Short mmCIF file of C-alpha atoms in Angstrom, two decimals:
data_model
loop_
_atom_site.label_atom_id
_atom_site.label_comp_id
_atom_site.label_asym_id
_atom_site.label_seq_id
_atom_site.Cartn_x
_atom_site.Cartn_y
_atom_site.Cartn_z
CA UNK A 1 -17.80 -29.40 -8.12
CA UNK A 2 -15.00 -31.27 -7.43
CA UNK A 3 -15.08 -34.31 -4.60
CA UNK A 4 -12.32 -33.41 -1.78
CA UNK A 5 -11.18 -36.84 -1.34
CA UNK A 6 -10.47 -36.66 -4.93
CA UNK A 7 -7.25 -34.58 -4.28
CA UNK A 8 -5.93 -36.86 -1.87
CA UNK A 9 -4.08 -40.36 -2.74
CA UNK A 10 -6.29 -43.91 -2.23
CA UNK A 11 -3.66 -44.88 0.46
CA UNK A 12 -4.37 -41.04 2.30
CA UNK A 13 -8.23 -41.24 1.07
CA UNK A 14 -8.76 -44.52 3.56
CA UNK A 15 -7.31 -43.23 6.71
CA UNK A 16 -8.56 -39.96 6.19
CA UNK A 17 -12.32 -41.77 5.84
CA UNK A 18 -11.55 -44.22 8.89
CA UNK A 19 -11.35 -41.25 11.27
CA UNK A 20 -14.31 -39.97 9.81
CA UNK A 21 -17.79 -40.11 11.77
CA UNK A 22 -21.19 -39.62 10.65
CA UNK A 23 -23.65 -36.64 11.02
CA UNK A 24 -27.38 -36.45 9.97
CA UNK A 25 -28.62 -32.89 8.89
CA UNK A 26 -33.09 -32.87 9.31
CA UNK A 27 -34.24 -31.58 6.42
CA UNK A 28 -33.90 -27.29 6.85
CA UNK A 29 -31.97 -28.44 9.60
CA UNK A 30 -28.26 -26.34 10.77
CA UNK A 31 -24.87 -27.89 10.19
CA UNK A 32 -22.82 -25.01 11.91
CA UNK A 33 -23.85 -21.28 12.60
CA UNK A 34 -22.43 -18.13 12.68
CA UNK A 35 -19.74 -16.81 15.41
CA UNK A 36 -19.58 -20.73 16.96
CA UNK A 37 -15.90 -22.04 18.32
CA UNK A 38 -15.99 -25.38 16.64
CA UNK A 39 -13.49 -26.67 14.41
CA UNK A 40 -14.43 -29.86 12.84
CA UNK A 41 -14.36 -30.77 9.39
CA UNK A 42 -17.51 -31.95 7.02
CA UNK A 43 -18.07 -33.64 3.48
CA UNK A 44 -21.03 -33.59 2.01
CA UNK A 45 -22.07 -37.05 0.86
CA UNK A 46 -26.17 -36.90 0.37
CA UNK A 47 -28.34 -33.91 -0.03
CA UNK A 48 -27.23 -29.89 -0.32
CA UNK A 49 -25.69 -27.73 1.94
CA UNK A 50 -26.40 -23.88 1.52
CA UNK A 51 -23.52 -20.93 2.68
CA UNK A 52 -26.34 -18.49 4.23
CA UNK A 53 -25.93 -15.11 5.66
CA UNK A 54 -29.20 -16.02 8.23
CA UNK A 55 -28.80 -12.46 9.87
CA UNK A 56 -30.64 -10.47 6.92
CA UNK A 57 -34.23 -11.33 6.00
CA UNK A 58 -34.80 -13.23 3.78
CA UNK A 59 -31.49 -14.77 4.22
CA UNK A 60 -29.25 -14.38 1.90
CA UNK A 61 -27.63 -17.67 -0.02
CA UNK A 62 -24.26 -16.91 -0.27
CA UNK A 63 -23.10 -21.10 -2.14
CA UNK A 64 -24.14 -24.16 -2.81
CA UNK A 65 -22.02 -27.03 -1.22
CA UNK A 66 -22.31 -30.28 -3.47
CA UNK A 67 -21.67 -33.64 -3.22
CA UNK A 68 -17.80 -34.08 -1.89
CA UNK A 69 -17.85 -31.06 -0.88
CA UNK A 70 -16.74 -29.92 2.24
CA UNK A 71 -17.03 -27.07 5.20
CA UNK A 72 -15.41 -25.69 7.86
CA UNK A 73 -11.72 -25.90 6.27
CA UNK A 74 -11.99 -21.69 7.52
CA UNK A 75 -12.28 -22.66 10.93
CA UNK A 76 -10.02 -25.49 10.65
CA UNK A 77 -7.12 -24.12 9.23
CA UNK A 78 -7.93 -20.58 11.04
CA UNK A 79 -8.90 -21.54 14.51
CA UNK A 80 -11.57 -19.44 14.27
CA UNK A 81 -15.48 -19.50 15.02
CA UNK A 82 -17.22 -20.53 11.97
CA UNK A 83 -17.70 -17.53 9.55
CA UNK A 84 -20.86 -18.77 7.81
CA UNK A 85 -24.24 -20.05 8.90
CA UNK A 86 -24.62 -23.72 7.09
CA UNK A 87 -28.08 -25.33 6.08
CA UNK A 88 -29.73 -28.20 4.60
CA UNK A 89 -32.91 -27.24 2.88
CA UNK A 90 -33.86 -30.89 2.20
CA UNK A 91 -32.01 -32.69 4.90
CA UNK A 92 -28.13 -33.79 4.35
CA UNK A 93 -25.51 -36.79 4.93
CA UNK A 94 -22.50 -35.66 6.62
CA UNK A 95 -18.90 -37.08 7.55
CA UNK A 96 -17.23 -34.94 10.37
CA UNK A 97 -13.82 -34.98 11.73
CA UNK A 98 -13.03 -34.10 15.04
CA UNK A 99 -10.42 -31.44 14.67
CA UNK A 100 -8.40 -32.99 17.66
CA UNK A 101 -7.69 -36.43 16.35
CA UNK A 102 -7.20 -35.02 12.51
CA UNK A 103 -5.07 -32.91 13.80
CA UNK A 104 -3.18 -35.46 15.63
CA UNK A 105 -3.06 -37.94 12.52
CA UNK A 106 -1.45 -35.14 10.25
CA UNK A 107 1.26 -34.00 13.25
CA UNK A 108 2.18 -37.90 12.67
CA UNK A 109 2.33 -38.11 9.30
CA UNK A 110 3.92 -34.83 7.80
CA UNK A 111 3.00 -36.51 4.33
CA UNK A 112 -0.38 -36.41 4.99
CA UNK A 113 -0.23 -33.34 6.48
CA UNK A 114 1.09 -31.86 3.26
CA UNK A 115 -1.87 -33.59 0.91
CA UNK A 116 -4.70 -32.51 3.15
CA UNK A 117 -3.81 -29.12 3.80
CA UNK A 118 -3.33 -29.08 0.19
CA UNK A 119 -6.98 -30.67 -0.86
CA UNK A 120 -8.19 -28.50 1.55
CA UNK A 121 -7.01 -25.13 0.08
CA UNK A 122 -7.86 -25.87 -3.55
CA UNK A 123 -11.60 -26.68 -2.06
CA UNK A 124 -12.03 -23.83 -0.89
CA UNK A 125 -10.24 -21.54 -4.10
CA UNK A 126 -13.14 -23.64 -6.26
CA UNK A 127 -15.14 -22.77 -4.25
CA UNK A 128 -14.98 -18.46 -3.71
CA UNK A 129 -13.67 -18.61 -7.76
CA UNK A 130 -17.29 -19.94 -8.81
CA UNK A 131 -18.87 -17.53 -6.83
CA UNK A 132 -17.40 -14.55 -8.87
CA UNK A 133 -14.50 -15.38 -8.09
CA UNK A 134 -14.75 -14.73 -4.87
CA UNK A 135 -16.07 -11.14 -4.81
CA UNK A 136 -19.20 -12.22 -4.69
CA UNK A 137 -19.40 -13.62 -1.68
CA UNK A 138 -17.93 -9.96 0.02
CA UNK A 139 -20.28 -8.03 -2.53
CA UNK A 140 -23.30 -9.67 -1.33
CA UNK A 141 -23.38 -9.09 2.38
CA UNK A 142 -22.12 -5.83 1.24
CA UNK A 143 -26.03 -4.97 0.17
CA UNK A 144 -26.54 -4.88 3.76
CA UNK A 145 -24.53 -2.61 5.21
CA UNK A 146 -21.77 -5.05 6.96
CA UNK A 147 -18.76 -4.16 5.65
CA UNK A 148 -16.14 -5.45 8.52
CA UNK A 149 -17.57 -8.65 7.09
CA UNK A 150 -17.33 -7.73 3.56
CA UNK A 151 -13.35 -7.38 3.30
CA UNK A 152 -13.51 -10.59 5.87
CA UNK A 153 -14.80 -12.84 3.05
CA UNK A 154 -13.42 -11.19 0.67
CA UNK A 155 -10.02 -11.27 2.43
CA UNK A 156 -10.38 -15.05 3.18
CA UNK A 157 -11.13 -15.72 -0.44
CA UNK A 158 -8.26 -14.09 -1.99
CA UNK A 159 -5.51 -16.49 1.41
CA UNK A 160 -7.35 -19.23 0.09
CA UNK A 161 -6.61 -18.91 -3.45
CA UNK A 162 -3.14 -17.63 -2.75
CA UNK A 163 -2.13 -20.48 -1.20
CA UNK A 164 -3.63 -22.98 -3.98
CA UNK A 165 -1.72 -21.05 -6.29
CA UNK A 166 2.08 -20.75 -4.17
CA UNK A 167 3.31 -24.52 -4.70
CA UNK A 168 2.73 -24.31 -8.40
CA UNK A 169 5.21 -21.23 -8.27
CA UNK A 170 7.61 -24.32 -7.07
CA UNK A 171 7.03 -26.16 -10.09
CA UNK A 172 6.66 -23.38 -12.86
CA UNK A 173 7.77 -20.59 -12.91
CA UNK A 174 6.67 -19.23 -15.55
CA UNK A 175 3.23 -20.76 -14.74
CA UNK A 176 2.58 -19.60 -11.66
CA UNK A 177 4.17 -16.43 -12.71
CA UNK A 178 0.70 -15.84 -14.88
CA UNK A 179 -1.30 -17.33 -12.17
CA UNK A 180 -0.50 -15.50 -8.55
CA UNK A 181 -0.30 -11.83 -10.94
CA UNK A 182 -3.83 -12.45 -12.10
CA UNK A 183 -4.67 -13.11 -9.17
CA UNK A 184 -3.29 -9.70 -7.63
CA UNK A 185 -5.07 -8.27 -10.64
CA UNK A 186 -8.78 -9.54 -9.50
CA UNK A 187 -7.17 -8.73 -5.99
CA UNK A 188 -7.20 -5.18 -7.06
CA UNK A 189 -10.59 -5.76 -9.10
CA UNK A 190 -11.94 -7.24 -5.83
CA UNK A 191 -11.09 -4.45 -3.77
CA UNK A 192 -12.61 -1.99 -5.48
CA UNK A 193 -16.07 -3.45 -6.23
CA UNK A 194 -16.32 -3.98 -2.19
CA UNK A 195 -15.17 0.00 -1.38
CA UNK A 196 -17.33 1.70 -4.25
CA UNK A 197 -20.11 3.53 -3.29
CA UNK A 198 -19.44 3.64 0.54
CA UNK A 199 -18.79 6.40 3.03
CA UNK A 200 -15.45 6.84 4.45
CA UNK A 201 -15.80 5.39 7.54
CA UNK A 202 -17.46 2.22 6.12
CA UNK A 203 -14.84 2.18 3.49
CA UNK A 204 -12.37 2.34 5.87
CA UNK A 205 -13.98 -0.84 8.00
CA UNK A 206 -13.70 -3.37 4.93
CA UNK A 207 -10.60 -2.43 3.37
CA UNK A 208 -9.40 -3.12 6.99
CA UNK A 209 -10.82 -6.43 7.42
CA UNK A 210 -9.54 -7.33 4.10
CA UNK A 211 -6.02 -5.83 4.79
CA UNK A 212 -5.99 -8.21 7.94
CA UNK A 213 -6.81 -10.80 6.06
CA UNK A 214 -4.66 -10.71 4.03
CA UNK A 215 -1.66 -9.40 6.07
CA UNK A 216 0.41 -12.46 5.70
CA UNK A 217 0.23 -12.50 2.41
CA UNK A 218 1.47 -8.73 2.16
CA UNK A 219 3.96 -9.03 4.52
CA UNK A 220 5.73 -11.20 2.97
CA UNK A 221 7.14 -8.01 -0.18
CA UNK A 222 9.24 -6.03 0.97
CA UNK A 223 7.49 -2.49 1.01
CA UNK A 224 4.12 -4.70 2.81
CA UNK A 225 6.53 -5.67 5.50
CA UNK A 226 8.30 -1.50 5.94
CA UNK A 227 5.09 -0.17 4.94
CA UNK A 228 3.68 -2.48 8.12
CA UNK A 229 6.64 -2.03 10.07
CA UNK A 230 7.18 1.89 11.47
CA UNK A 231 9.85 0.78 13.20
CA UNK A 232 11.65 0.98 10.31
CA UNK A 233 11.09 4.23 9.13
CA UNK A 234 9.96 6.28 6.01
CA UNK A 235 13.67 6.64 4.48
CA UNK A 236 13.66 2.89 4.41
CA UNK A 237 10.18 3.25 2.33
CA UNK A 238 11.16 6.19 0.12
CA UNK A 239 14.93 4.58 -1.05
CA UNK A 240 13.34 0.92 -2.09
CA UNK A 241 10.33 3.30 -3.83
CA UNK A 242 12.76 5.08 -5.21
CA UNK A 243 15.21 1.64 -6.06
CA UNK A 244 11.68 -0.22 -8.04
CA UNK A 245 13.70 -3.30 -7.24
CA UNK A 246 11.24 -6.36 -6.41
CA UNK A 247 12.55 -7.82 -2.82
CA UNK A 248 10.43 -10.26 -0.48
CA UNK A 249 10.03 -14.38 0.61
CA UNK A 250 11.41 -15.87 -1.79
CA UNK A 251 9.34 -16.05 -5.45
CA UNK A 252 6.08 -15.40 -4.11
CA UNK A 253 7.01 -12.60 -2.20
CA UNK A 254 8.70 -10.97 -4.64
CA UNK A 255 5.53 -10.79 -6.81
CA UNK A 256 3.75 -9.50 -4.91
CA UNK A 257 6.39 -6.71 -4.66
CA UNK A 258 6.55 -6.35 -7.77
CA UNK A 259 3.03 -5.67 -8.02
CA UNK A 260 3.61 -3.01 -5.89
CA UNK A 261 5.54 -1.23 -7.16
CA UNK A 262 3.96 -1.07 -10.68
CA UNK A 263 0.59 0.52 -9.05
CA UNK A 264 0.20 4.19 -10.46
CA UNK A 265 1.00 5.11 -7.64
CA UNK A 266 4.38 3.68 -6.46
CA UNK A 267 5.40 4.27 -10.09
CA UNK A 268 4.80 7.83 -9.54
CA UNK A 269 6.79 8.58 -6.62
CA UNK A 270 10.13 7.55 -9.08
CA UNK A 271 9.05 8.95 -11.84
CA UNK A 272 7.62 12.42 -10.49
CA UNK A 273 11.51 12.69 -8.57
CA UNK A 274 12.38 12.44 -12.71
CA UNK A 275 10.53 15.44 -13.63
CA UNK A 276 10.92 17.93 -10.53
CA UNK A 277 14.45 17.75 -11.37
CA UNK A 278 14.07 18.75 -14.81
CA UNK A 279 12.25 21.70 -13.83
CA UNK A 280 14.85 22.58 -11.05
CA UNK A 281 17.74 22.43 -13.42
CA UNK A 282 15.10 24.22 -15.69
CA UNK A 283 15.17 27.57 -13.04
CA UNK A 284 18.99 27.28 -12.41
CA UNK A 285 20.07 31.32 -11.75
CA UNK A 286 22.62 32.86 -13.97
CA UNK A 287 24.36 33.46 -10.56
CA UNK A 288 25.92 30.86 -8.11
CA UNK A 289 22.22 30.17 -6.66
CA UNK A 290 21.20 29.94 -2.64
CA UNK A 291 18.03 26.77 -2.78
CA UNK A 292 16.07 25.49 0.31
CA UNK A 293 14.37 21.53 -0.12
CA UNK A 294 12.46 21.03 3.17
CA UNK A 295 11.58 16.78 3.23
CA UNK A 296 13.13 15.89 0.56
CA UNK A 297 14.15 12.20 -0.96
CA UNK A 298 17.50 11.25 -0.71
CA UNK A 299 17.23 10.72 -3.76
CA UNK A 300 16.41 13.93 -4.96
CA UNK A 301 19.08 15.31 -3.20
CA UNK A 302 22.10 13.23 -3.83
CA UNK A 303 20.87 14.63 -7.51
CA UNK A 304 20.89 18.10 -6.89
CA UNK A 305 24.44 18.35 -4.66
CA UNK A 306 26.17 17.81 -8.17
CA UNK A 307 24.76 19.64 -10.24
CA UNK A 308 24.51 22.71 -7.56
CA UNK A 309 28.12 22.32 -7.31
CA UNK A 310 29.14 22.65 -10.12
CA UNK A 311 27.98 26.29 -10.71
CA UNK A 312 28.37 27.01 -6.51
CA UNK A 313 26.29 28.36 -4.21
CA UNK A 314 24.70 26.88 -0.76
CA UNK A 315 21.58 24.15 -0.19
CA UNK A 316 20.21 23.85 2.97
CA UNK A 317 18.13 20.57 3.41
CA UNK A 318 15.65 21.80 6.28
CA UNK A 319 14.14 17.88 7.79
CA UNK A 320 12.24 16.50 10.77
CA UNK A 321 14.25 12.93 10.44
CA UNK A 322 17.01 12.55 12.31
CA UNK A 323 17.79 9.64 10.42
CA UNK A 324 18.27 11.76 6.88
CA UNK A 325 20.21 14.10 8.06
CA UNK A 326 22.14 11.79 9.87
CA UNK A 327 22.68 9.60 6.67
CA UNK A 328 24.15 13.14 4.67
CA UNK A 329 26.43 13.50 7.68
CA UNK A 330 27.74 10.76 7.56
CA UNK A 331 28.12 10.76 3.77
CA UNK A 332 30.05 14.07 3.86
CA UNK A 333 32.49 12.68 6.03
CA UNK A 334 33.30 9.66 3.82
CA UNK A 335 35.61 10.35 1.06
CA UNK A 336 34.98 8.06 -0.51
CA UNK A 337 30.72 8.73 -1.26
CA UNK A 338 29.70 10.69 -4.29
CA UNK A 339 28.16 13.04 -2.46
CA UNK A 340 31.67 14.06 -0.69
CA UNK A 341 33.78 14.09 -4.16
CA UNK A 342 30.56 16.20 -4.90
CA UNK A 343 31.19 18.54 -1.73
CA UNK A 344 35.02 18.72 -2.40
CA UNK A 345 35.12 19.33 -5.96
CA UNK A 346 33.72 22.78 -5.60
CA UNK A 347 34.93 25.44 -2.81
CA UNK A 348 32.27 27.49 -3.20
CA UNK A 349 29.60 25.25 -2.94
CA UNK A 350 28.06 24.47 0.69
CA UNK A 351 25.61 21.92 2.21
CA UNK A 352 23.61 22.93 5.04
CA UNK A 353 21.59 20.72 7.11
CA UNK A 354 18.87 22.35 9.64
CA UNK A 355 16.73 20.61 12.00
CA UNK A 356 13.45 21.29 11.86
CA UNK A 357 10.18 19.76 12.97
CA UNK A 358 7.37 19.83 10.54
CA UNK A 359 4.95 21.74 12.70
CA UNK A 360 6.58 24.65 12.44
CA UNK A 361 6.63 24.80 9.15
CA UNK A 362 3.15 24.15 8.12
CA UNK A 363 1.93 26.94 10.69
CA UNK A 364 3.73 29.40 8.91
CA UNK A 365 6.27 29.82 12.17
CA UNK A 366 9.36 28.64 11.49
CA UNK A 367 13.04 30.69 11.80
CA UNK A 368 15.85 29.64 10.12
CA UNK A 369 18.00 32.67 9.79
CA UNK A 370 19.99 32.78 5.71
CA UNK A 371 19.69 35.05 3.20
CA UNK A 372 16.40 35.04 0.47
CA UNK A 373 16.97 32.47 -1.29
CA UNK A 374 16.48 31.99 -5.28
CA UNK A 375 14.25 28.91 -4.96
CA UNK A 376 13.00 26.05 -2.55
CA UNK A 377 11.91 23.00 -3.23
CA UNK A 378 8.92 21.24 -1.26
CA UNK A 379 9.69 17.71 -2.48
CA UNK A 380 6.30 15.12 -1.69
CA UNK A 381 5.42 17.23 1.69
CA UNK A 382 2.31 17.87 0.35
CA UNK A 383 1.86 14.34 0.59
CA UNK A 384 0.60 13.46 4.49
CA UNK A 385 -0.69 16.98 4.49
CA UNK A 386 -4.49 17.74 4.67
CA UNK A 387 -5.31 20.85 1.93
CA UNK A 388 -6.44 23.33 5.32
CA UNK A 389 -2.78 23.06 6.11
CA UNK A 390 -1.02 24.18 2.66
CA UNK A 391 -1.43 27.54 2.14
CA UNK A 392 0.31 28.32 5.33
CA UNK A 393 3.11 26.10 4.20
CA UNK A 394 3.06 28.30 0.67
CA UNK A 395 3.28 31.75 2.23
CA UNK A 396 5.81 31.04 4.46
CA UNK A 397 8.22 29.21 1.31
CA UNK A 398 7.27 32.64 -0.12
CA UNK A 399 8.92 34.62 2.57
CA UNK A 400 12.07 32.45 2.67
CA UNK A 401 12.33 33.61 -1.09
CA UNK A 402 13.72 36.86 -2.91
CA UNK A 403 11.17 38.53 -4.82
CA UNK A 404 11.31 36.27 -7.90
CA UNK A 405 12.49 33.66 -6.89
CA UNK A 406 10.60 30.27 -7.40
CA UNK A 407 8.65 27.06 -5.79
CA UNK A 408 8.87 23.77 -6.66
CA UNK A 409 7.09 20.77 -5.39
CA UNK A 410 6.05 17.84 -6.39
CA UNK A 411 2.63 15.91 -4.78
CA UNK A 412 0.36 13.22 -5.99
CA UNK A 413 -2.67 13.47 -8.32
CA UNK A 414 -5.85 11.22 -7.42
CA UNK A 415 -5.16 7.07 -9.19
CA UNK A 416 -7.08 4.66 -9.36
CA UNK A 417 -5.02 2.45 -7.37
CA UNK A 418 -5.33 4.82 -3.88
CA UNK A 419 -8.22 2.71 -2.82
CA UNK A 420 -5.72 -0.58 -2.58
CA UNK A 421 -2.43 2.21 -1.74
CA UNK A 422 -4.62 3.37 1.19
CA UNK A 423 -6.78 0.80 2.98
CA UNK A 424 -4.76 -2.72 1.62
CA UNK A 425 -1.41 -1.53 2.61
CA UNK A 426 -2.76 1.16 5.04
CA UNK A 427 -1.14 4.97 3.50
CA UNK A 428 -2.86 7.38 3.33
CA UNK A 429 -1.89 9.58 0.20
CA UNK A 430 -3.31 13.30 0.33
CA UNK A 431 -4.26 14.01 -3.47
CA UNK A 432 -4.34 17.00 -5.40
CA UNK A 433 -5.27 18.11 -9.02
CA UNK A 434 -3.41 20.76 -11.29
CA UNK A 435 -6.36 23.70 -10.96
CA UNK A 436 -6.72 22.69 -7.39
CA UNK A 437 -2.95 23.32 -6.77
CA UNK A 438 -2.85 26.70 -9.18
CA UNK A 439 -5.18 28.03 -6.22
CA UNK A 440 -2.87 27.03 -3.59
CA UNK A 441 0.40 28.92 -4.77
CA UNK A 442 -1.62 32.04 -6.32
CA UNK A 443 -3.18 32.39 -2.36
CA UNK A 444 -0.78 32.46 -0.94
CA UNK A 445 1.08 35.08 -3.40
CA UNK A 446 2.75 33.29 -6.39
CA UNK A 447 2.04 33.69 -9.44
CA UNK A 448 2.07 32.28 -13.33
CA UNK A 449 2.43 28.29 -12.05
CA UNK A 450 2.72 26.04 -13.66
CA UNK A 451 1.50 21.82 -12.77
CA UNK A 452 3.14 19.53 -14.79
CA UNK A 453 2.06 15.60 -14.20
CA UNK A 454 5.06 12.86 -14.83
CA UNK A 455 4.58 11.76 -18.54
CA UNK A 456 5.26 8.11 -17.15
CA UNK A 457 2.13 7.56 -15.13
CA UNK A 458 0.40 11.38 -15.06
CA UNK A 459 -0.29 10.47 -11.61
CA UNK A 460 2.84 12.40 -10.55
CA UNK A 461 2.21 16.71 -10.07
CA UNK A 462 5.47 18.76 -10.69
CA UNK A 463 4.10 22.81 -9.59
CA UNK A 464 6.48 25.25 -10.55
CA UNK A 465 5.40 28.82 -9.56
CA UNK A 466 7.21 33.13 -8.34
CA UNK A 467 7.61 34.62 -6.40
CA UNK A 468 5.44 38.16 -6.98
CA UNK A 469 7.69 41.28 -7.12
CA UNK A 470 6.03 43.47 -4.98
CA UNK A 471 5.34 46.68 -6.94
CA UNK A 472 6.38 45.14 -10.07
CA UNK A 473 5.37 42.68 -13.27
CA UNK A 474 7.41 39.70 -13.75
CA UNK A 475 9.33 39.25 -16.78
CA UNK A 476 8.67 34.72 -17.78
CA UNK A 477 11.25 34.37 -17.17
CA UNK A 478 11.19 35.57 -13.31
CA UNK A 479 14.23 38.05 -12.16
CA UNK A 480 16.30 37.63 -8.81
CA UNK A 481 16.52 40.40 -6.75
CA UNK A 482 17.95 39.95 -3.05
CA UNK A 483 17.82 43.50 -2.24
CA UNK A 484 14.38 44.52 -2.45
CA UNK A 485 12.54 42.54 -0.21
CA UNK A 486 10.72 44.72 2.03
CA UNK A 487 11.19 44.13 6.26
CA UNK A 488 8.16 42.67 6.92
CA UNK A 489 8.93 39.73 4.53
CA UNK A 490 12.56 39.67 5.80
CA UNK A 491 12.72 35.73 7.27
CA UNK A 492 14.37 35.90 11.09
#
């Protein structure tokens, strides 16, 4: 282990030593105890120190500090209680810095402050990397069931490494970029190991603690900022994911944003939209269609309108978010926008905007006046919908369709990054299997379901199926008979 003082220039080293006092620890004695409100900084001069989880029997040794190493830097920086017990198995001599005196010195000399904090960050990162990249520090308490502490320890380990690597990014962009991306990959791996095999409640506890520790870094990415500031609205999140252009607070924030946008689930949001649009074009009938989109992404609807306006018909957008409807209303009234041009290009095409809360839709009680539809699109609606509600929604959709009409929907399949999206970003997404979607569609009265995955990630799912024609077999192409719908199935 490198000596903490060796990280400092000679002048700063001398000034720091002048403030230190000497502390002797007897054999088997404790230097600090977990939970104490103290923030002194210690450097080991003689002997060894063990970082211990003393709550387990026998105690678990998490790390060993050798001569020149420091302890207490987390409490010093975070101004928090001690996060671990530290003992001297054979006795030790340490140098100790009182927080009040050292903090005043750092305030008076910003250059010295920068050197000291950098040295502490390097010391933390180096020690935590020695413990299997910071993962072992978290994994060992997990074995005793202390999931909150496991997530906290892993988060602090990774935070220390992020503090260390950011200056490198400013000095050497390419080398720093490689270090940051490698660190983020270790974050994903560490999270998987942290929650592997845990019950859902324990996994959520560990993930929440990890996310709390990493919150200042995740907030520097634009996606992290949007997800952690729900007041910004789902629409802003969708727009950012659709565009796929990384943004953030400086180069470091942009790299975190890039890493997040490259995750399979985030990529699938973009890729499945393109796949869904292809399927929509495939099912267009030979007559001007009547169609409905429920909860669609702004990007998909903007692509649908020009395609439909060329052949005429009617598109009803059903949405519970007022800001989405307002955005389309405003765009349709601006003559310079592409949406306005598409709407005015065809006299035979009409866009209807319907505000409808989610509850009537998912309970199957929504009432929207329209003629029987040729197709209905559920774009991403299932992402936030538990499976027990899906059947009712699908039955409602079938009742809006003309016999032989089509349903098209996008969903999210299972993916290794679900842990990261769910725990680190706090974004729980309902996920489905292809067989599960088929069974749901068939139980709701649809036939010939087809499920495909997006070609880029394999995570996004696109399903199509046809409304059963009563008393007749359906051809592979389907038929659209808008006059034969029974009274019981006709929407109010």
